[in-house]
C-alpha positions as a printed Julia matrix, in Angstrom:
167×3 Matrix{Float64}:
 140.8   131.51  37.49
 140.08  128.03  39.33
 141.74  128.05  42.41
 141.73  125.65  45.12
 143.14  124.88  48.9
 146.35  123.49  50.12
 145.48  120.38  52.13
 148.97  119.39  54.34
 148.58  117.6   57.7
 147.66  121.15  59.46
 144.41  120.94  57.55
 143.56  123.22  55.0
 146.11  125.88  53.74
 145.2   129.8   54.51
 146.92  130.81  51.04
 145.02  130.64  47.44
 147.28  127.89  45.41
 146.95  127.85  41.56
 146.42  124.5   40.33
 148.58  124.84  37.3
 151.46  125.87  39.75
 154.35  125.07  37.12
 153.23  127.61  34.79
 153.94  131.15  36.21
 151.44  133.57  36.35
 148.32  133.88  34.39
 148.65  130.04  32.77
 145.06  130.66  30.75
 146.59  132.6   27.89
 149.71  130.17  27.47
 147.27  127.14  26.98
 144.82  127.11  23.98
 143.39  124.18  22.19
 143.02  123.44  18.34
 140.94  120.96  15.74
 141.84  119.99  12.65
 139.58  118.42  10.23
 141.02  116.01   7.43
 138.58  116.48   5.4
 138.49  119.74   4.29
 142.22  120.6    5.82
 140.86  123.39   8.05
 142.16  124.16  11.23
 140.06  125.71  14.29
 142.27  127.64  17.09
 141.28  128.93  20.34
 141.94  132.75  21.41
 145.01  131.46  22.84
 146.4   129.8   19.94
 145.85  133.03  17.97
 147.19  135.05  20.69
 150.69  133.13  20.41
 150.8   132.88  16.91
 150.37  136.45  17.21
 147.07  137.45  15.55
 144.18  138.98  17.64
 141.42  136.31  18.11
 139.11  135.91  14.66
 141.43  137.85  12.56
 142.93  134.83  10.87
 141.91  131.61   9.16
 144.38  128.99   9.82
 145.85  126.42   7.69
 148.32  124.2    7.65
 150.38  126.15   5.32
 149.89  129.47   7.66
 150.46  127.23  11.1
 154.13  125.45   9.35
 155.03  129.08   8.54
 155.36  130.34  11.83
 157.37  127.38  12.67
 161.21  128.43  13.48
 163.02  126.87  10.51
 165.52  124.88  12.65
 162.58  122.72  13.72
 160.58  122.82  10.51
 161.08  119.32   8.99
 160.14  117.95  11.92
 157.31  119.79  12.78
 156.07  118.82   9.06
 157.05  115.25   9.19
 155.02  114.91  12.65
 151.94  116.76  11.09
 151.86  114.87   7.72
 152.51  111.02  10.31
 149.43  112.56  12.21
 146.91  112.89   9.44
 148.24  109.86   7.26
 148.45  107.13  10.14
 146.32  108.99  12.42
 148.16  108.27  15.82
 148.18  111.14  18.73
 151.17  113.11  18.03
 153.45  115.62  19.98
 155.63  117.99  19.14
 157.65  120.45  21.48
 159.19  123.13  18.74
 159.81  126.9   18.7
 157.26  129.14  16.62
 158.09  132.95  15.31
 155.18  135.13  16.11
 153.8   137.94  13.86
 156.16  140.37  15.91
 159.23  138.07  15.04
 158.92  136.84  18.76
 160.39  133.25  19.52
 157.52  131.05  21.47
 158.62  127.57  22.85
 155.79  125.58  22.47
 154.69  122.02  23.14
 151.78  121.12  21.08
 150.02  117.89  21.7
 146.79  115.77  19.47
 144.96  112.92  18.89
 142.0   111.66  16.77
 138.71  112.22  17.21
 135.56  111.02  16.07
 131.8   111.81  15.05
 129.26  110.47  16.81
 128.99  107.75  14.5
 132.46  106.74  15.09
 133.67  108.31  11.88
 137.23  109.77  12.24
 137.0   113.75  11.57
 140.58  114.86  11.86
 142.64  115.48  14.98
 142.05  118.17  17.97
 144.76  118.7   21.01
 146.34  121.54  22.58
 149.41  123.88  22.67
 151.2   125.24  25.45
 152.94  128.25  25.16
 156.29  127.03  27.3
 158.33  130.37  26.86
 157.68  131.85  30.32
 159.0   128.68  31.99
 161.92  128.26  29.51
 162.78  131.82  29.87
 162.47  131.19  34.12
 164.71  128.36  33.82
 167.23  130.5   31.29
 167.26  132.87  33.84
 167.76  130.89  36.97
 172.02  130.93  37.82
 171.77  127.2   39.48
 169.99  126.5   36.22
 172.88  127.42  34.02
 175.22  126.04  36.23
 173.78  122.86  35.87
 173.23  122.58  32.29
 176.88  123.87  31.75
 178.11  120.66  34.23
 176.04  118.61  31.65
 177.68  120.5   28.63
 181.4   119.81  29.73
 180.51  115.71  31.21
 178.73  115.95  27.7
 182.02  117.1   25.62
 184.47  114.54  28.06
 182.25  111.33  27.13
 182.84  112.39  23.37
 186.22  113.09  24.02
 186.36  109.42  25.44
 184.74  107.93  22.98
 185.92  109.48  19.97
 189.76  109.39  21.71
 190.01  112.81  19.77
């Protein structure tokens, strides 16, 4: 794991700091990178994009079929309407959507692409990443000023409605 040195005006920093500081913990395994290749519709996933879809590294060939079935069905259409702009029009893409793991875990992921080329300039598909945000969602679930908050939100929320809709 990279690591680097705090630099404040007392110089350098004694402590180790992480430079992926938002993520907790070990932030390698939520991160993994993918390719996918137009013309043949084949997908290439790292470790770690295996990993959170579940499958132990080279056990699985992915597809586009196997990568929308893991896809939480309240986000589905939209995961599949992003994928299907992002190989016709060929513009980078995100997408931040839940997945179900082969254990029937939930995974809140953000998954991010754009085209890329041969070195002839010839577009080959699109490659990007995915970032495994559960650990920080889960943080943030867990976190009382957190919930506070986002129930403040919730009620100013329902009152605007209530104002607008007179109901």
């Amino acid at each position: 794991m990279d690591t680097t040195y705090l630099h404040s005006e007392h110089g350098v920093g004694t402590q180790p700091h992480r430079i992926a500081q938002p993520l907790a913990g070990d932030w390698s395994a939520q991160l993994g990178w993918f390719r996918f290749y137009f013309d043949d519709d084949r997908w290439v996933w790292s470790s770690q994009v295996e990993r959170m879809h579940g499958y132990k590294p080279g056990t699985t060939a992915p597809s586009t079929l196997l990568l929308l079935s893991h896809v939480h069905l309240d986000d589905y259409q939209r995961v599949a309407a992003t994928l299907y702009d992002a190989r016709r029009k060929h513009h980078p893409f995100s997408s931040h959507h839940r997945i179900i793991d082969t254990r029937h875990h939930t995974h809140d992921v953000i998954m991010v692409g754009a085209p890329f080329y041969g070195a002839d300039g010839t577009l080959l598909g699109t490659h990007g990443f995915w970032l495994d945000a559960t650990p920080l969602t889960q943080a943030r679930a867990n976190n009382p000023a957190t919930r506070a908050a986002d129930k403040q939100r919730a009620e100013h929320r329902q009152q605007r409605i209530r104002a607008a809709t007179q109901c």
